[in-house]
Coordinates of C-alpha atoms in Angstrom, one line a residue:
M495 CA -14.4 -0.1 -25.4
D496 CA -12.2 -2.2 -27.7
M497 CA -10.8 0.9 -29.4
H498 CA -7.1 1.4 -29.4
Q499 CA -5.8 3.2 -26.2
H500 CA -2.5 4.9 -25.4
C501 CA -2.4 2.8 -22.2
V502 CA -4.5 0.1 -20.5
I503 CA -3.9 -0.5 -16.8
A504 CA -4.6 -3.8 -15.1
G505 CA -5.6 -3.0 -11.4
G506 CA -7.5 -0.2 -9.9
G507 CA -5.5 0.1 -6.7
P508 CA -3.5 3.2 -5.6
A509 CA -0.8 2.7 -8.4
G510 CA -3.3 2.0 -11.2
M511 CA -5.7 4.7 -10.3
M512 CA -3.0 7.4 -9.9
A513 CA -1.3 6.4 -13.1
G514 CA -4.5 6.4 -15.0
L515 CA -5.5 9.8 -13.6
L516 CA -2.2 11.4 -14.4
L517 CA -1.9 9.9 -17.9
A518 CA -5.5 11.1 -18.7
R519 CA -4.6 14.5 -17.2
A520 CA -1.8 14.6 -19.8
G521 CA -4.3 14.2 -22.6
L522 CA -4.0 10.4 -23.2
R523 CA -6.6 7.8 -23.8
V524 CA -6.3 5.4 -20.8
T525 CA -8.5 2.6 -19.5
V526 CA -8.2 1.1 -16.0
L527 CA -9.5 -2.4 -15.4
E528 CA -10.4 -3.3 -11.8
R529 CA -11.5 -6.9 -11.1
H530 CA -13.7 -6.1 -8.1
P531 CA -17.1 -4.5 -8.7
D532 CA -16.3 -1.7 -6.2
F533 CA -13.4 -0.5 -4.0
H534 CA -15.0 -1.3 -0.7
H535 CA -12.7 -4.0 0.8
D536 CA -11.6 -4.1 4.4
F537 CA -8.0 -4.4 5.6
R538 CA -6.2 -2.9 2.6
G539 CA -3.3 -0.5 3.2
D540 CA -4.7 2.8 4.4
T541 CA -1.8 4.9 5.6
I542 CA -1.6 8.1 3.5
H543 CA 1.8 9.5 4.1
P544 CA 2.8 13.2 4.0
S545 CA 4.4 12.7 0.6
T546 CA 1.1 11.5 -0.8
L547 CA -0.8 14.3 0.9
Q548 CA 1.7 16.7 -0.8
L549 CA 0.7 15.3 -4.2
M550 CA -2.9 16.1 -3.4
A551 CA -1.7 19.7 -2.6
D552 CA 0.3 19.8 -5.9
L553 CA -2.9 18.9 -7.8
G554 CA -4.9 21.5 -5.9
W555 CA -7.2 18.9 -4.2
L556 CA -5.8 18.8 -0.6
D557 CA -8.7 20.6 1.2
E558 CA -11.3 18.5 -0.6
F559 CA -9.3 15.3 0.1
L560 CA -9.0 16.1 3.8
A561 CA -12.7 16.6 4.0
L562 CA -13.0 12.8 3.8
P563 CA -13.1 10.9 7.1
H564 CA -9.6 10.3 8.4
Q565 CA -7.4 10.4 11.6
K566 CA -4.2 12.3 11.8
A567 CA -1.0 10.9 13.4
P568 CA 1.9 13.4 13.6
T569 CA 3.9 10.8 15.5
L570 CA 4.0 7.0 15.6
H571 CA 4.6 5.0 18.8
A572 CA 5.6 1.6 19.9
E573 CA 5.3 0.0 23.3
M574 CA 8.6 -1.2 24.8
A575 CA 9.1 -2.4 28.4
G576 CA 5.6 -1.1 29.3
R577 CA 6.0 2.4 28.0
Q578 CA 5.3 4.3 24.8
V579 CA 8.3 5.2 22.7
T580 CA 8.0 7.7 19.8
I581 CA 9.6 5.9 16.8
A582 CA 8.7 8.4 14.1
D583 CA 8.0 12.1 14.3
F584 CA 6.6 13.9 11.3
R585 CA 6.2 17.4 12.9
R586 CA 9.4 18.9 11.4
L587 CA 8.9 17.7 7.8
P588 CA 9.2 20.5 5.1
L589 CA 5.8 19.6 3.7
Q590 CA 2.3 21.1 3.9
C591 CA 1.0 18.1 6.0
R592 CA 3.2 17.0 8.8
Y593 CA 1.3 13.8 9.7
I594 CA 0.1 10.5 8.4
A595 CA -3.6 10.4 7.5
F596 CA -5.3 7.1 8.3
M597 CA -8.0 6.8 5.7
P598 CA -10.0 3.8 4.4
Q599 CA -8.5 2.9 1.0
W600 CA -11.9 2.8 -0.6
D601 CA -12.3 6.5 0.1
F602 CA -8.9 7.2 -1.3
L603 CA -9.7 5.2 -4.5
D604 CA -13.2 6.6 -4.9
F605 CA -11.7 10.1 -4.7
L606 CA -9.1 9.4 -7.4
A607 CA -11.8 7.9 -9.6
R608 CA -14.0 11.0 -9.3
K609 CA -11.2 13.2 -10.2
A610 CA -10.0 11.1 -13.1
A611 CA -13.5 11.1 -14.6
A612 CA -13.1 14.8 -15.3
W613 CA -10.7 14.0 -18.2
P614 CA -12.4 12.7 -21.4
G615 CA -9.6 10.2 -22.1
F616 CA -10.1 8.3 -18.8
T617 CA -12.2 5.1 -18.6
L618 CA -12.7 3.0 -15.5
R619 CA -14.1 -0.5 -15.9
M620 CA -15.1 -2.2 -12.6
G621 CA -15.7 -5.9 -12.4
C622 CA -13.3 -6.6 -15.3
E623 CA -10.6 -9.2 -14.7
T624 CA -7.4 -9.3 -16.7
V625 CA -7.0 -12.7 -18.3
C626 CA -3.8 -12.6 -20.5
L627 CA -1.6 -10.3 -22.6
I628 CA -1.8 -10.0 -26.4
R629 CA 1.6 -10.2 -28.2
E630 CA 2.5 -9.4 -31.7
G631 CA 6.1 -9.5 -33.1
G632 CA 7.6 -10.1 -29.7
R633 CA 5.9 -7.1 -28.2
V634 CA 2.9 -6.8 -25.9
V635 CA 0.1 -4.9 -27.7
G636 CA -2.8 -5.2 -25.3
L637 CA -4.7 -7.5 -23.1
T638 CA -7.8 -9.7 -22.9
Y639 CA -10.3 -9.3 -20.1
R640 CA -13.3 -11.0 -18.6
D641 CA -16.4 -9.0 -17.7
G642 CA -18.9 -11.4 -16.1
D643 CA -19.6 -14.1 -18.8
E644 CA -18.2 -11.9 -21.6
T645 CA -14.6 -11.5 -22.8
G646 CA -13.0 -8.8 -24.8
E647 CA -9.7 -7.2 -25.6
I648 CA -8.1 -3.8 -25.5
R649 CA -5.2 -2.9 -27.7
A650 CA -2.8 -0.3 -26.4
D651 CA 0.6 1.1 -26.9
L652 CA 1.4 0.2 -23.3
V653 CA 0.0 -2.2 -20.7
I654 CA 0.7 -1.3 -17.1
G655 CA 0.5 -4.0 -14.5
A656 CA -0.7 -2.5 -11.3
D657 CA -2.7 -5.6 -10.3
G658 CA -1.0 -6.4 -7.0
R659 CA 1.3 -9.1 -5.5
Q660 CA -0.7 -11.8 -7.3
S661 CA -0.2 -9.9 -10.6
V662 CA -1.5 -11.6 -13.8
V663 CA 0.4 -9.1 -15.9
R664 CA 3.8 -9.9 -14.3
R665 CA 3.1 -13.7 -14.6
E666 CA 2.0 -13.4 -18.2
A667 CA 5.0 -11.2 -19.1
G668 CA 7.3 -13.8 -17.6
L669 CA 9.0 -11.4 -15.2
T670 CA 11.2 -13.0 -12.6
V671 CA 10.6 -12.4 -8.9
R672 CA 13.2 -12.1 -6.1
D673 CA 11.5 -13.3 -2.9
F674 CA 12.9 -12.1 0.4
G675 CA 10.6 -14.3 2.5
S676 CA 8.7 -13.5 5.7
A677 CA 8.4 -15.4 9.0
V678 CA 5.0 -13.9 9.9
D679 CA 1.4 -13.3 8.8
V680 CA -1.1 -10.8 10.1
L681 CA -4.6 -11.3 11.3
W682 CA -6.9 -8.3 10.8
L683 CA -10.1 -7.8 12.8
K684 CA -12.4 -5.0 14.1
L685 CA -13.4 -4.1 17.7
S686 CA -16.0 -1.4 18.5
R687 CA -14.6 1.9 19.8
Q688 CA -16.2 2.9 23.1
P689 CA -16.3 6.5 24.4
D690 CA -14.4 5.5 27.6
D691 CA -11.6 3.7 25.7
V692 CA -8.2 5.1 26.5
P693 CA -6.8 6.0 23.1
P694 CA -3.2 5.1 22.2
A695 CA -1.2 8.2 21.6
M696 CA -1.9 9.8 18.2
S697 CA -4.4 7.1 17.1
H698 CA -1.7 4.5 16.5
A699 CA -0.3 2.2 19.2
G700 CA 2.4 0.7 17.0
P701 CA 3.6 -2.9 17.5
Q702 CA 2.8 -4.0 21.1
Q703 CA 4.6 -7.4 21.2
G704 CA 2.8 -8.3 18.0
L705 CA -0.4 -6.2 18.1
V706 CA -1.2 -3.0 16.2
L707 CA -4.2 -0.8 17.0
I708 CA -5.5 1.8 14.6
D709 CA -8.2 4.2 15.8
R710 CA -10.9 4.3 13.1
G711 CA -13.2 6.7 15.0
D712 CA -16.1 4.3 15.7
Y713 CA -14.0 1.1 15.8
W714 CA -10.5 -0.2 16.4
Q715 CA -8.7 -1.9 13.5
C716 CA -6.5 -4.6 15.1
G717 CA -3.6 -6.4 13.5
Y718 CA -2.2 -9.5 15.3
V719 CA 1.1 -10.8 14.1
I720 CA 1.4 -14.6 14.0
R721 CA 4.1 -17.1 12.9
K722 CA 3.7 -17.7 9.1
G723 CA 1.5 -20.7 8.4
S724 CA 0.3 -21.0 12.0
Y725 CA -3.3 -19.8 11.4
D726 CA -4.8 -23.2 11.2
D727 CA -3.1 -24.2 14.5
L728 CA -4.4 -21.1 16.1
K729 CA -7.9 -21.8 15.0
G730 CA -7.6 -25.3 16.3
R731 CA -7.0 -23.9 19.8
G732 CA -10.4 -22.2 19.6
L733 CA -11.8 -18.7 19.9
P734 CA -11.5 -18.5 23.7
A735 CA -7.7 -19.0 23.5
F736 CA -7.5 -16.5 20.6
R737 CA -9.5 -13.9 22.5
A738 CA -7.2 -14.4 25.6
A739 CA -4.1 -13.9 23.5
L740 CA -5.4 -10.6 22.1
A741 CA -6.5 -9.4 25.5
A742 CA -3.1 -10.1 27.0
L743 CA -1.6 -7.6 24.6
A744 CA -4.3 -4.9 24.1
P745 CA -4.9 -1.9 26.3
L746 CA -8.6 -2.7 26.3
P747 CA -10.8 -4.5 28.8
V748 CA -10.8 -8.3 28.5
E749 CA -14.6 -8.5 28.0
R750 CA -14.4 -6.4 24.8
F751 CA -12.9 -9.4 23.0
E752 CA -16.2 -11.3 23.4
E753 CA -17.2 -9.3 20.3
I754 CA -15.2 -11.8 18.3
A755 CA -18.0 -14.3 17.8
G756 CA -16.6 -16.3 14.9
W757 CA -13.6 -16.8 12.6
D758 CA -15.4 -15.1 9.8
Q759 CA -14.5 -11.8 11.6
V760 CA -10.8 -12.6 11.3
H761 CA -9.0 -11.9 8.0
L762 CA -5.6 -13.5 7.2
L763 CA -3.0 -11.3 5.4
S764 CA -0.2 -13.5 4.1
I765 CA 2.9 -11.3 4.3
R766 CA 5.3 -11.3 1.4
M767 CA 8.3 -9.2 0.5
D768 CA 9.6 -9.4 -3.1
R769 CA 10.5 -7.4 -6.1
L770 CA 11.0 -8.0 -9.8
D771 CA 14.5 -8.1 -11.2
T772 CA 13.2 -6.4 -14.4
W773 CA 9.9 -4.5 -14.3
W774 CA 9.2 -4.4 -18.0
R775 CA 9.2 -6.1 -21.3
P776 CA 8.5 -4.4 -24.7
G777 CA 5.0 -2.9 -24.4
V778 CA 4.4 -3.8 -20.7
L779 CA 5.5 -2.3 -17.4
C780 CA 4.7 -3.3 -13.8
I781 CA 4.5 -0.8 -10.9
G782 CA 3.3 -0.9 -7.3
D783 CA 2.9 -4.2 -5.6
A784 CA 3.1 -5.9 -9.0
A785 CA 6.7 -4.8 -9.1
H786 CA 7.6 -5.0 -5.4
A787 CA 5.4 -6.5 -2.7
M788 CA 6.1 -4.7 0.6
S789 CA 5.8 -5.8 4.2
P790 CA 3.1 -3.8 6.1
V791 CA 5.9 -2.6 8.5
G792 CA 5.9 1.2 8.3
G793 CA 2.9 1.3 6.0
F794 CA 5.0 2.1 2.9
G795 CA 3.0 0.1 0.3
V796 CA 0.3 2.6 -0.7
N797 CA 2.7 5.5 -0.9
L798 CA 5.5 3.7 -2.8
A799 CA 2.9 2.6 -5.3
V800 CA 1.6 6.1 -5.7
Q801 CA 5.2 7.4 -6.2
D802 CA 5.7 4.7 -8.9
A803 CA 2.6 6.0 -10.7
V804 CA 3.7 9.6 -10.6
A805 CA 7.2 8.7 -12.0
A806 CA 5.7 6.5 -14.7
A807 CA 3.2 9.1 -15.8
R808 CA 5.9 11.8 -15.9
I809 CA 8.4 9.7 -17.9
L810 CA 5.9 8.0 -20.2
A811 CA 3.2 10.6 -21.0
A812 CA 5.1 12.5 -23.8
P813 CA 6.5 9.3 -25.6
L814 CA 3.0 7.8 -25.5
R815 CA 1.3 10.9 -26.7
D816 CA 3.8 11.3 -29.6
G817 CA 3.8 7.6 -30.6
R818 CA 7.5 7.1 -29.8
L819 CA 7.4 4.9 -26.7
S820 CA 10.6 2.8 -26.5
D821 CA 12.1 0.2 -24.2
R822 CA 14.4 2.8 -23.0
D823 CA 11.5 4.8 -21.6
L824 CA 10.2 1.7 -19.7
A825 CA 13.7 1.1 -18.3
A826 CA 13.9 4.7 -17.2
V827 CA 10.9 4.2 -14.9
Q828 CA 12.5 1.2 -13.3
A829 CA 15.8 3.1 -13.0
R830 CA 14.0 5.9 -11.3
R831 CA 12.1 3.8 -8.8
M832 CA 14.4 0.9 -8.1
F833 CA 16.6 2.8 -5.6
P834 CA 13.7 3.8 -3.3
T835 CA 12.3 0.3 -3.6
R836 CA 15.6 -1.3 -2.5
M837 CA 16.1 1.2 0.3
T838 CA 12.6 0.8 1.6
Q839 CA 12.7 -3.0 1.6
G840 CA 16.1 -2.9 3.2
L841 CA 14.7 -0.7 6.0
Q842 CA 11.7 -3.0 6.4
R843 CA 13.9 -6.0 6.7
M844 CA 15.9 -4.1 9.4
M845 CA 12.7 -3.1 11.2
R846 CA 11.3 -6.6 11.6
R847 CA 12.0 -8.6 14.7
K848 CA 14.5 -11.5 14.5
R849 CA 12.9 -14.9 14.8
N850 CA 14.1 -18.4 15.6
A851 CA 13.7 -21.5 13.5
Q852 CA 10.2 -22.0 14.9
G853 CA 9.2 -18.4 13.9
E854 CA 9.1 -17.2 17.5
A855 CA 9.9 -13.5 18.0
A856 CA 13.0 -12.5 19.8
P857 CA 12.4 -11.2 23.3
R858 CA 13.7 -7.8 22.5
P859 CA 12.4 -5.2 20.0
P860 CA 14.4 -4.6 16.8
G861 CA 17.7 -2.8 17.1
F862 CA 16.4 0.3 15.4
V863 CA 13.7 0.7 18.2
R864 CA 16.3 0.3 20.9
A865 CA 18.5 2.9 19.1
I866 CA 15.7 5.4 19.1
V867 CA 15.2 4.9 22.8
R868 CA 18.9 5.8 23.3
M869 CA 18.9 8.7 20.8
P870 CA 15.3 10.2 20.6
W871 CA 16.4 12.6 17.8
L872 CA 16.4 9.5 15.5
A873 CA 12.6 9.6 15.6
H874 CA 12.8 12.7 13.4
V875 CA 15.0 10.9 11.0
M876 CA 12.6 8.0 10.9
G877 CA 9.8 10.5 10.4
R878 CA 11.5 11.9 7.3
I879 CA 12.2 8.4 5.9
I880 CA 8.7 7.1 6.5
G881 CA 6.9 10.4 5.7
I882 CA 8.9 11.5 2.6
G883 CA 10.7 8.4 1.4
F884 CA 14.0 7.9 -0.3
R885 CA 13.1 9.5 -3.6
P886 CA 9.8 11.5 -3.4
E887 CA 8.0 12.4 -6.7
R888 CA 6.1 15.6 -7.4
V889 CA 3.4 16.4 -9.8
T890 CA 4.2 19.3 -12.2
G891 CA 2.4 20.6 -15.3
R892 CA 0.3 18.0 -17.2
G893 CA 2.9 15.5 -18.2

């Protein structure tokens, strides 16, 4: 495992797994290191957008992929003034799949891992934590990792940091981060799904004054928006008050919230929005959340990460294979992906509610929601922006 690789990737999330798969498909030796022993972690991003489904079709895997458990949402809705408003409509997209697929991220990653294993140059190491970068002559030439009580190193022509918003790679590379801040956090939890529950339209209720419900088939995944840093205060008020706050917003019977028996059922997601000024240094490149942490608004994170991976593999496969990788190639990946990153983050900042100095939400929905109410055709525009993105990538050939 310590042999020289064309590429070693820190992080086995959507960006890391897709980049590793596509580079191996192009005939390269690539190792992906994932610090968790498996992919089975709740409350990760799990919206698979039409653009990502199109990539599965490009690779010839769509039917097999859609055989995995998922729910389809051809439209997204928000509640405003007591009625459902369609804020994004995917039904006119010029793609094979005109809907969002809600799929647990572990199923998505397991699928990519199985497909990647078909190429002899691909290696996935689970339970391996990236520790630091190896430098020689002002260039990154590999990384060191920890596997249980053992440590090792992997030398490579390129290190890709796909290790999320707490990226070790971007910290070790000394890359500077531009933080756009966030006034909110999100609490994720589960409630059982009962046969007589009235489902929100198309499996997704959208933001209901700070509550999101996603239909998972046998349970509801609930996201409750709170003022940033207020979780301890909320816990101090006790579970009964928390249950009452959720029940006041949810289209579910009050007694259903008695299922929340302890705070260990509630998971805090600290919301961040940032991006790197420069995504690379000689021998190292960051993509996905390591390059740009996204707000959960719109569910862009997984799909933007996958698009980064596709662009990186397409631009870098040939230089890596031929032993001629240059800084210009790494800069080309950032140049390709910076525009959609900026545009998406700008859209997310526009979509979030204005808040006062105490972090309290404005009484009215964001302006873009009010505009869609006045001009319903904008829902198709939003469907295109969310479903396809600002610069979609496609898979062609083998890199």
